[in-house]
Short mmCIF file of C-alpha atoms in Angstrom, two decimals:
data_model
loop_
_atom_site.label_atom_id
_atom_site.label_comp_id
_atom_site.label_asym_id
_atom_site.label_seq_id
_atom_site.Cartn_x
_atom_site.Cartn_y
_atom_site.Cartn_z
CA MET A 1 120.70 85.66 84.67
CA THR A 2 119.43 84.89 81.15
CA SER A 3 118.08 81.68 79.93
CA ALA A 4 117.00 80.10 76.81
CA GLY A 5 113.84 78.97 78.42
CA PRO A 6 112.48 75.42 79.30
CA ALA A 7 113.59 72.34 77.25
CA ALA A 8 110.64 72.93 74.82
CA PRO A 9 111.39 75.29 71.94
CA VAL A 10 110.82 78.88 72.84
CA PRO A 11 107.56 80.21 71.05
CA THR A 12 107.88 83.10 68.79
CA LEU A 13 105.57 86.20 69.18
CA ALA A 14 103.74 85.11 66.01
CA GLN A 15 103.15 81.63 67.36
CA THR A 16 102.02 82.89 70.63
CA ILE A 17 99.62 85.71 69.26
CA PRO A 18 98.59 84.64 65.66
CA GLU A 19 97.25 87.08 63.27
CA PRO A 20 93.46 87.11 63.29
CA SER A 21 91.63 85.22 60.66
CA ALA A 22 88.12 84.06 59.99
CA SER A 23 89.07 80.38 60.68
CA SER A 24 91.32 80.77 63.68
CA SER A 25 90.82 81.58 67.34
CA ALA A 26 93.37 84.35 67.48
CA VAL A 27 94.35 85.76 70.77
CA VAL A 28 93.49 89.45 70.98
CA PRO A 29 93.27 91.87 73.84
CA PRO A 30 90.11 91.46 75.85
CA GLU A 31 87.52 94.25 75.49
CA PRO A 32 85.37 94.92 78.52
CA VAL A 33 81.80 95.02 77.67
CA ALA A 34 79.72 98.17 77.89
CA ALA A 35 77.40 98.30 80.84
CA ARG A 36 73.68 97.39 80.52
CA THR A 37 71.21 99.64 82.08
CA THR A 38 67.50 100.18 81.96
CA ALA A 39 68.09 103.26 79.78
CA ALA A 40 69.59 101.86 76.42
CA SER A 41 71.08 105.15 75.36
CA TYR A 42 72.80 105.97 78.83
CA ASP A 43 76.61 105.93 78.66
CA PRO A 44 77.93 105.28 82.21
CA GLY A 45 81.36 106.54 81.29
CA ARG A 46 83.36 103.28 81.12
CA LEU A 47 86.60 104.33 79.64
CA GLN A 48 88.23 101.88 77.23
CA PRO A 49 92.10 101.56 77.61
CA PRO A 50 94.16 102.95 74.90
CA PRO A 51 96.05 100.68 72.48
CA GLY A 52 98.78 98.64 74.00
CA ILE A 53 101.96 96.91 73.04
CA GLU A 54 103.57 94.03 74.86
CA SER A 55 105.78 95.07 77.63
CA GLN A 56 106.66 91.69 79.22
CA ARG A 57 105.60 88.05 79.52
CA VAL A 58 105.97 85.46 82.03
CA TRP A 59 106.19 81.86 81.49
CA VAL A 60 105.29 79.42 84.12
CA HIS A 61 106.41 75.67 83.71
CA ASN A 62 103.60 74.05 85.80
CA VAL A 63 105.36 71.04 87.19
CA ALA A 64 107.35 70.56 90.33
CA GLY A 65 110.64 72.35 90.09
CA GLY A 66 109.51 74.05 86.89
CA GLU A 67 111.02 77.26 85.88
CA ILE A 68 109.31 80.68 85.99
CA LEU A 69 110.84 83.03 83.48
CA GLY A 70 110.35 86.51 82.24
CA SER A 71 110.93 88.21 78.93
CA ARG A 72 110.75 91.80 77.93
CA ASP A 73 111.44 91.36 74.16
CA GLY A 74 108.64 89.04 73.11
CA GLY A 75 110.25 85.75 74.15
CA VAL A 76 113.64 86.12 72.51
CA THR A 77 115.62 86.15 75.73
CA TRP A 78 114.46 85.16 79.12
CA VAL A 79 115.55 85.71 82.84
CA LYS A 80 114.84 83.28 85.65
CA LEU A 81 112.31 84.53 88.27
CA GLY A 82 112.04 81.41 90.31
CA ARG A 83 110.47 77.93 90.38
CA VAL A 84 107.31 76.10 90.94
CA MET A 85 107.45 74.15 94.30
CA SER A 86 103.99 72.63 94.15
CA PRO A 87 102.10 72.90 90.63
CA ILE A 88 98.50 73.24 89.69
CA SER A 89 97.12 69.65 89.37
CA GLY A 90 93.83 70.11 87.59
CA GLY A 91 91.83 71.81 90.29
CA VAL A 92 89.63 74.71 89.56
CA TRP A 93 88.54 77.59 91.83
CA ARG A 94 84.78 78.30 91.32
CA PRO A 95 84.38 81.69 93.08
CA THR A 96 80.87 82.46 94.22
CA ILE A 97 79.03 85.83 94.94
CA ASP A 98 78.37 84.41 98.45
CA GLY A 99 82.14 84.31 98.78
CA GLY A 100 82.61 88.01 98.17
CA VAL A 101 83.79 87.61 94.68
CA LEU A 102 80.97 89.23 92.47
CA ALA A 103 83.95 91.13 90.92
CA PHE A 104 84.94 87.91 89.02
CA ASN A 105 82.09 88.68 86.64
CA PHE A 106 83.28 92.12 85.76
CA LEU A 107 85.77 90.53 83.28
CA ARG A 108 84.54 89.12 80.07
CA GLY A 109 86.03 87.23 77.12
CA ASP A 110 89.17 85.14 76.77
CA SER A 111 91.28 84.02 79.81
CA GLN A 112 93.01 86.81 81.64
CA THR A 113 94.47 88.00 84.88
CA PHE A 114 91.81 88.73 87.47
CA ALA A 115 93.85 89.81 90.36
CA THR A 116 97.49 91.16 90.71
CA ALA A 117 98.76 91.55 94.15
CA VAL A 118 101.91 91.37 96.32
CA ASN A 119 100.62 88.01 98.07
CA ALA A 120 98.61 86.41 95.15
CA ILE A 121 97.89 86.34 91.47
CA HIS A 122 94.53 84.99 90.21
CA LEU A 123 93.94 83.91 86.73
CA ARG A 124 90.44 83.73 85.25
CA PHE A 125 89.54 81.10 82.68
CA SER A 126 87.60 82.16 79.37
CA ASP A 127 83.93 82.50 79.43
CA PRO A 128 81.67 79.54 78.41
CA ALA A 129 80.76 79.79 74.67
CA GLY A 130 78.31 82.61 74.12
CA TYR A 131 77.78 83.42 77.90
CA GLN A 132 76.18 86.72 78.89
CA LEU A 133 75.38 87.96 82.29
CA PRO A 134 71.70 87.48 83.02
CA GLU A 135 69.16 90.22 83.08
CA ASP A 136 67.36 88.97 86.10
CA PRO A 137 69.33 90.28 89.27
CA GLU A 138 68.10 87.06 91.12
CA ALA A 139 69.20 84.70 88.55
CA PRO A 140 72.07 82.38 89.43
CA LEU A 141 75.39 83.09 87.73
CA VAL A 142 77.41 80.60 85.83
CA ALA A 143 80.55 80.32 88.16
CA PRO A 144 83.70 81.85 86.89
CA HIS A 145 86.71 79.37 86.85
CA ALA A 146 90.03 80.29 88.05
CA VAL A 147 93.49 79.17 89.39
CA SER A 148 96.12 80.96 91.33
CA LEU A 149 99.85 81.63 91.76
CA MET A 150 101.20 82.15 95.34
CA PRO A 151 104.49 83.37 96.61
CA LYS A 152 106.66 81.45 98.83
CA LYS A 153 104.77 80.75 102.18
CA SER A 154 105.84 82.49 105.39
CA SER A 155 104.38 82.58 108.74
CA THR A 156 102.59 85.92 107.93
CA SER A 157 101.09 84.64 104.63
CA SER A 158 97.98 82.39 104.81
CA GLY A 159 96.95 82.81 101.24
CA SER A 160 93.45 82.88 100.00
CA ASP A 161 93.15 79.36 98.87
CA THR A 162 93.41 76.08 100.71
CA ASP A 163 92.86 73.70 97.96
CA MET A 164 96.41 73.33 96.55
CA THR A 165 95.21 71.41 93.39
CA ARG A 166 94.29 74.73 91.97
CA VAL A 167 97.44 76.68 93.02
CA ALA A 168 100.89 77.02 91.90
CA LEU A 169 103.13 77.62 94.98
CA THR A 170 106.44 79.47 94.03
CA ASP A 171 109.67 79.87 95.70
CA ILE A 172 109.33 83.70 95.02
CA PRO A 173 109.20 85.86 98.01
CA PRO A 174 105.90 87.85 98.30
CA GLY A 175 106.26 91.62 97.22
CA THR A 176 109.05 90.82 94.71
CA SER A 177 109.53 89.83 91.26
CA LEU A 178 106.19 88.19 89.91
CA PHE A 179 104.41 89.51 93.08
CA GLY A 180 106.12 92.92 93.03
CA PRO A 181 107.07 95.95 90.92
CA GLU A 182 109.49 94.08 88.73
CA TRP A 183 107.25 91.41 86.87
CA SER A 184 103.62 91.53 88.40
CA PRO A 185 100.96 91.65 85.61
CA LYS A 186 98.00 93.89 85.27
CA VAL A 187 94.16 93.04 85.55
CA GLY A 188 93.38 91.96 82.17
CA SER A 189 96.83 90.83 81.11
CA LYS A 190 96.23 87.96 78.58
CA VAL A 191 96.59 84.39 79.96
CA LEU A 192 97.49 81.50 77.84
CA MET A 193 97.94 77.79 78.26
CA GLY A 194 99.84 75.22 76.26
CA ASP A 195 102.42 72.49 75.86
CA GLY A 196 105.55 75.02 75.76
CA VAL A 197 105.25 75.57 71.93
CA THR A 198 101.65 76.22 71.18
CA PHE A 199 99.63 78.50 73.55
CA LYS A 200 95.81 79.11 73.61
CA PRO A 201 93.43 80.71 75.86
CA ILE A 202 92.39 78.58 78.81
CA PRO A 203 89.00 77.28 78.11
CA TYR A 204 86.21 77.33 80.57
CA ASP A 205 85.85 73.67 81.12
CA TYR A 206 89.50 72.85 82.23
CA GLY A 207 92.66 74.54 83.29
CA PRO A 208 96.31 73.99 83.91
CA ASP A 209 97.43 70.37 84.98
CA ASN A 210 100.92 69.22 85.65
CA LYS A 211 99.87 65.75 84.38
CA VAL A 212 98.89 66.72 81.05
CA LEU A 213 101.60 68.12 78.64
CA GLU A 214 99.17 70.32 76.66
CA ARG A 215 98.12 72.09 80.04
CA SER A 216 101.58 72.10 81.66
CA HIS A 217 102.68 75.65 80.69
CA ILE A 218 101.02 79.10 81.32
CA LEU A 219 101.90 82.31 79.58
CA ILE A 220 100.92 85.66 80.97
CA ILE A 221 101.29 88.58 78.54
CA THR A 222 101.17 92.11 79.85
CA GLU A 223 100.90 95.30 77.76
CA ARG A 224 101.85 98.94 78.15
CA MET A 225 99.18 101.21 77.11
CA ASN A 226 99.78 104.22 74.88
CA PRO A 227 99.61 106.77 76.35
CA GLU A 228 100.66 105.71 79.70
CA ILE A 229 99.13 106.70 82.98
CA GLU A 230 101.11 109.44 84.67
CA SER A 231 98.97 110.01 87.66
CA LEU A 232 95.48 109.52 89.21
CA GLU A 233 94.21 112.11 91.51
CA PHE A 234 91.21 111.97 93.91
CA GLU A 235 89.43 114.77 95.61
CA ASN A 236 88.62 113.14 98.97
CA HIS A 237 84.90 114.30 99.25
CA ALA A 238 81.70 113.25 98.10
CA GLY A 239 81.24 114.49 94.43
CA GLY A 240 84.88 115.17 94.14
CA LYS A 241 86.72 114.55 90.81
CA VAL A 242 88.73 111.55 89.98
CA THR A 243 91.34 113.06 87.45
CA LEU A 244 93.38 110.93 85.09
CA LYS A 245 96.78 112.33 83.53
CA ARG A 246 98.34 110.44 80.72
CA ALA A 247 101.56 111.17 78.94
CA GLY A 248 101.38 113.91 76.42
CA GLU A 249 97.63 114.69 77.14
CA ASP A 250 95.92 117.23 79.43
CA PRO A 251 94.26 115.84 82.61
CA PHE A 252 90.71 114.92 82.43
CA GLN A 253 87.93 113.69 84.72
CA ALA A 254 87.64 109.82 84.62
CA ALA A 255 85.14 109.31 87.42
CA LYS A 256 83.77 110.85 90.64
CA VAL A 257 84.19 110.26 94.45
CA VAL A 258 80.89 108.78 95.97
CA GLN A 259 82.19 108.14 99.42
CA PRO A 260 85.59 109.58 100.89
CA VAL A 261 87.97 107.63 102.78
CA SER A 262 88.84 108.56 106.33
CA GLY A 263 90.50 105.43 107.75
CA ILE A 264 93.03 102.67 107.27
CA GLY A 265 92.44 98.83 107.85
CA ARG A 266 94.23 95.59 108.37
CA PHE A 267 94.35 94.25 104.84
CA GLU A 268 95.98 90.87 104.37
CA GLY A 269 99.08 91.12 102.21
CA SER A 270 99.85 94.71 103.06
CA GLU A 271 102.80 93.54 105.21
CA PHE A 272 104.45 92.47 101.99
CA ILE A 273 104.36 95.85 100.05
CA PRO A 274 107.90 96.91 99.09
CA LYS A 275 107.30 100.43 100.36
CA MET A 276 104.63 102.54 101.89
CA GLY A 277 102.01 103.84 99.53
CA THR A 278 102.46 101.13 96.74
CA VAL A 279 99.70 99.04 95.18
CA ARG A 280 98.99 96.01 97.32
CA ALA A 281 96.40 94.50 95.04
CA ASN A 282 94.05 95.20 92.06
CA HIS A 283 91.22 93.48 90.50
CA PRO A 284 87.98 94.53 88.76
CA GLY A 285 86.33 95.57 91.97
CA VAL A 286 89.35 96.79 94.21
CA PHE A 287 92.24 99.20 94.04
CA CYS A 288 94.11 98.63 97.36
CA ILE A 289 97.08 100.71 98.60
CA GLY A 290 99.32 99.65 101.32
CA THR A 291 100.32 102.11 103.93
CA THR A 292 102.21 100.19 106.62
CA ASP A 293 106.08 100.47 107.24
CA VAL A 294 106.34 97.07 108.74
CA ASN A 295 109.12 96.12 106.46
CA LEU A 296 110.98 99.27 107.06
CA ASP A 297 110.87 99.23 110.87
CA THR A 298 114.15 97.94 112.22
CA GLU A 299 112.59 97.33 115.69
CA ILE A 300 110.45 94.73 114.40
CA THR A 301 111.86 91.08 114.32
CA HIS A 302 111.29 89.03 110.97
CA PRO A 303 109.64 86.85 110.43
CA ILE A 304 106.80 88.30 112.22
CA PRO A 305 104.69 85.80 114.37
CA ALA A 306 101.25 85.13 112.94
CA GLU A 307 99.69 86.32 116.07
CA LEU A 308 101.13 89.69 115.84
CA ILE A 309 100.92 90.49 112.15
CA ASN A 310 97.29 91.77 111.94
CA GLU A 311 97.93 94.98 113.71
CA LEU A 312 101.08 95.70 111.73
CA ARG A 313 99.13 95.56 108.40
CA GLY A 314 97.78 98.76 107.19
CA GLY A 315 95.99 100.12 103.89
CA PHE A 316 92.93 101.67 102.31
CA GLN A 317 91.02 100.48 99.35
CA ILE A 318 89.23 102.18 96.24
CA LEU A 319 86.00 100.42 95.17
CA PRO A 320 83.66 100.87 92.44
CA SER A 321 80.28 102.12 93.81
CA HIS A 322 78.02 99.46 92.20
CA HIS A 323 80.30 96.73 93.64
CA TYR A 324 80.42 98.36 97.02
CA ARG A 325 76.67 98.67 97.25
CA ASP A 326 76.11 95.04 96.31
CA ARG A 327 74.64 92.95 99.17
CA SER A 328 77.75 90.63 99.00
CA MET A 329 79.86 93.42 100.15
CA ASN A 330 77.38 94.76 102.87
CA SER A 331 78.38 98.30 102.03
CA GLY A 332 81.75 98.01 103.88
CA GLY A 333 80.17 96.14 106.81
CA ASP A 334 81.52 97.48 110.17
CA HIS A 335 84.48 99.39 108.41
CA PRO A 336 83.18 101.64 105.73
CA TYR A 337 85.78 104.24 106.72
CA VAL A 338 88.46 102.43 105.03
CA TYR A 339 86.96 102.54 101.46
CA LEU A 340 87.25 105.41 98.94
CA VAL A 341 84.11 104.70 96.71
CA VAL A 342 84.09 106.01 93.14
CA GLY A 343 81.59 105.89 90.26
CA PRO A 344 80.56 107.09 87.04
CA ILE A 345 80.79 110.94 86.39
CA GLN A 346 76.78 110.80 86.04
CA ASP A 347 74.75 108.67 88.27
CA PRO A 348 73.53 105.67 86.40
CA PRO A 349 69.79 105.07 86.40
CA HIS A 350 68.81 101.91 88.19
CA LEU A 351 71.66 99.57 87.53
CA LYS A 352 70.73 96.25 88.18
CA ARG A 353 72.79 93.72 90.18
CA TYR A 354 74.78 92.28 87.27
CA ASP A 355 75.22 95.48 85.32
CA MET A 356 78.50 97.30 85.55
CA GLY A 357 78.95 100.90 86.52
CA ILE A 358 82.79 101.49 86.30
CA ASP A 359 83.43 98.08 87.67
CA GLY A 360 86.15 96.20 85.81
CA ALA A 361 86.92 99.39 83.83
CA TYR A 362 90.08 101.24 82.89
CA PRO A 363 91.93 102.92 84.47
CA LEU A 364 91.30 102.01 87.98
CA PHE A 365 89.99 98.31 87.77
CA PHE A 366 91.34 97.09 84.31
CA GLN A 367 94.74 97.51 82.59
CA GLY A 368 95.78 100.32 84.67
CA VAL A 369 98.39 99.48 87.47
CA ARG A 370 100.68 96.40 88.64
CA ALA A 371 101.09 95.10 92.16
CA GLY A 372 103.93 96.77 94.14
CA THR A 373 104.19 99.80 91.97
CA GLY A 374 103.37 103.49 92.54
CA VAL A 375 103.91 106.40 94.92
CA THR A 376 101.09 107.68 96.95
CA SER A 377 100.88 111.50 98.08
CA PHE A 378 98.38 113.50 100.05
CA LYS A 379 97.19 117.04 100.63
CA PHE A 380 95.87 117.92 104.02
CA LYS A 381 93.41 120.59 105.35
CA GLY A 382 94.66 123.98 105.23
CA ASP A 383 97.80 123.02 103.17
CA GLU A 384 98.09 122.91 99.39
CA ARG A 385 101.38 121.09 99.32
CA TRP A 386 101.78 117.35 98.47
CA TYR A 387 103.30 114.98 100.82
CA ASP A 388 104.29 111.39 100.40
CA ILE A 389 103.65 109.10 103.30
CA SER A 390 107.04 109.03 104.89
CA ASP A 391 107.23 112.80 104.87
CA ALA A 392 103.66 113.35 106.00
CA LEU A 393 104.36 110.93 109.04
CA ALA A 394 107.61 112.69 109.90
CA LEU A 395 105.85 115.99 110.05
CA GLY A 396 102.93 114.79 112.06
CA LYS A 397 100.43 115.50 109.20
CA PHE A 398 98.25 112.25 110.10
CA LYS A 399 96.14 112.68 113.13
CA SER A 400 93.23 111.04 114.59
CA SER A 401 89.96 113.19 115.37
CA ASP A 402 91.08 113.67 118.98
CA GLY A 403 94.29 115.43 117.69
CA LYS A 404 96.69 112.58 118.41
CA VAL A 405 99.64 112.52 115.83
CA LEU A 406 99.90 108.93 114.24
CA LYS A 407 103.58 107.62 113.99
CA HIS A 408 102.44 104.79 111.56
CA LEU A 409 99.55 103.94 109.38
CA ARG A 410 99.07 100.56 110.61
CA GLY A 411 96.14 98.48 112.06
CA TYR A 412 92.47 99.91 111.87
CA VAL A 413 92.16 103.53 112.66
CA LYS A 414 88.90 104.69 111.40
CA ASP A 415 90.08 108.44 111.25
CA ALA A 416 93.73 108.09 110.22
CA LEU A 417 92.91 109.80 106.95
CA ALA A 418 90.33 112.49 108.24
CA GLU A 419 92.49 115.40 107.49
CA VAL A 420 93.36 114.18 103.87
CA THR A 421 91.65 116.36 101.02
CA HIS A 422 93.36 114.96 98.07
CA ILE A 423 95.05 111.77 97.11
CA ARG A 424 97.43 111.20 94.30
CA PHE A 425 98.94 108.11 92.83
CA GLU A 426 101.88 108.39 90.33
CA ASN A 427 105.03 106.48 89.10
CA LEU A 428 102.79 103.62 88.22
CA THR A 429 105.45 101.56 86.37
CA HIS A 430 104.03 99.89 83.33
#
């Protein structure tokens, strides 16, 4: 279905992204800042994303019943993705470190997508004018501001927000469309706010509000990097290489493994992944892969009762080492086995709390992947072949430490991946 868009005139590409000038506040792709360390000449190996061109834009008319539209031609034509059931009404999410969201501070600059997931999208406001992260690791941070887009509620989706004044609840099912491989944004996708004709970055002090015309429309612009990512490969042992392969280029090392992953955990939202091995969520401090087959199991009755869903979830996460080691993360808490921890190729000297290693950096934690996309493959001890999850399960390749063959990758199984030597992600639709 195509649409001419909301009643207001459809903005042209030039109106939405003006040409830079000395007197205008032009919208440009945000550049992640280089990490600060105690050694000024030290380069922690933060890769910058290659140049990008717009691949899609999503327009959210933030009023009750407002249309959610998508365009792949710069706003010339649109398709309807869904509607807003309950709009953002001026509320602002102020995530804190104590709430486990230090990663919000790994993005800097104008408003952009903080998190893309099959069960939520979080949009970060612009920085306060001239704001810099403090040098003192004990200094309080200026709280980032954010709002959220949420999929249609179901008995298995509790969401991450309870204050609905800062949430746009949609009628789009989780794991699909805006929350899936078709239209999900990337971490770092530009976010603009306006009246339906003129759009600007969301300022720090206020955000979308269905009661104010100039704040009633949201535009999310996603870019395709050139060259595109073809695959990401991890040697699953301490010191192992993280290898990036991009179209038309030789593979090269982009990071290293600090801590291998050996287990899977009950990550909320994994029950909505469109297929096993796709990206459940991505933000500047997390790359989460869903492994459960709950949506494919014909013996499971849907919708799944909330009291049963936890053991049907499944996945593992890739975390940047600096974020993982922060006291707000408690180094994985009681379940460190479910985290594949990665860091710069060279160990950074004495990073302070608010410095960044590869946190919020391309390709794993910025401008790399979209929710609901990708194929995950594994190599196992004594076997040089690659297997996707379904084939590996069918062949009994996943075994616990006591030799028990696993039929599913669900729940918390601390040794479900103990036999895995390599992990590869590919087919990351851009």
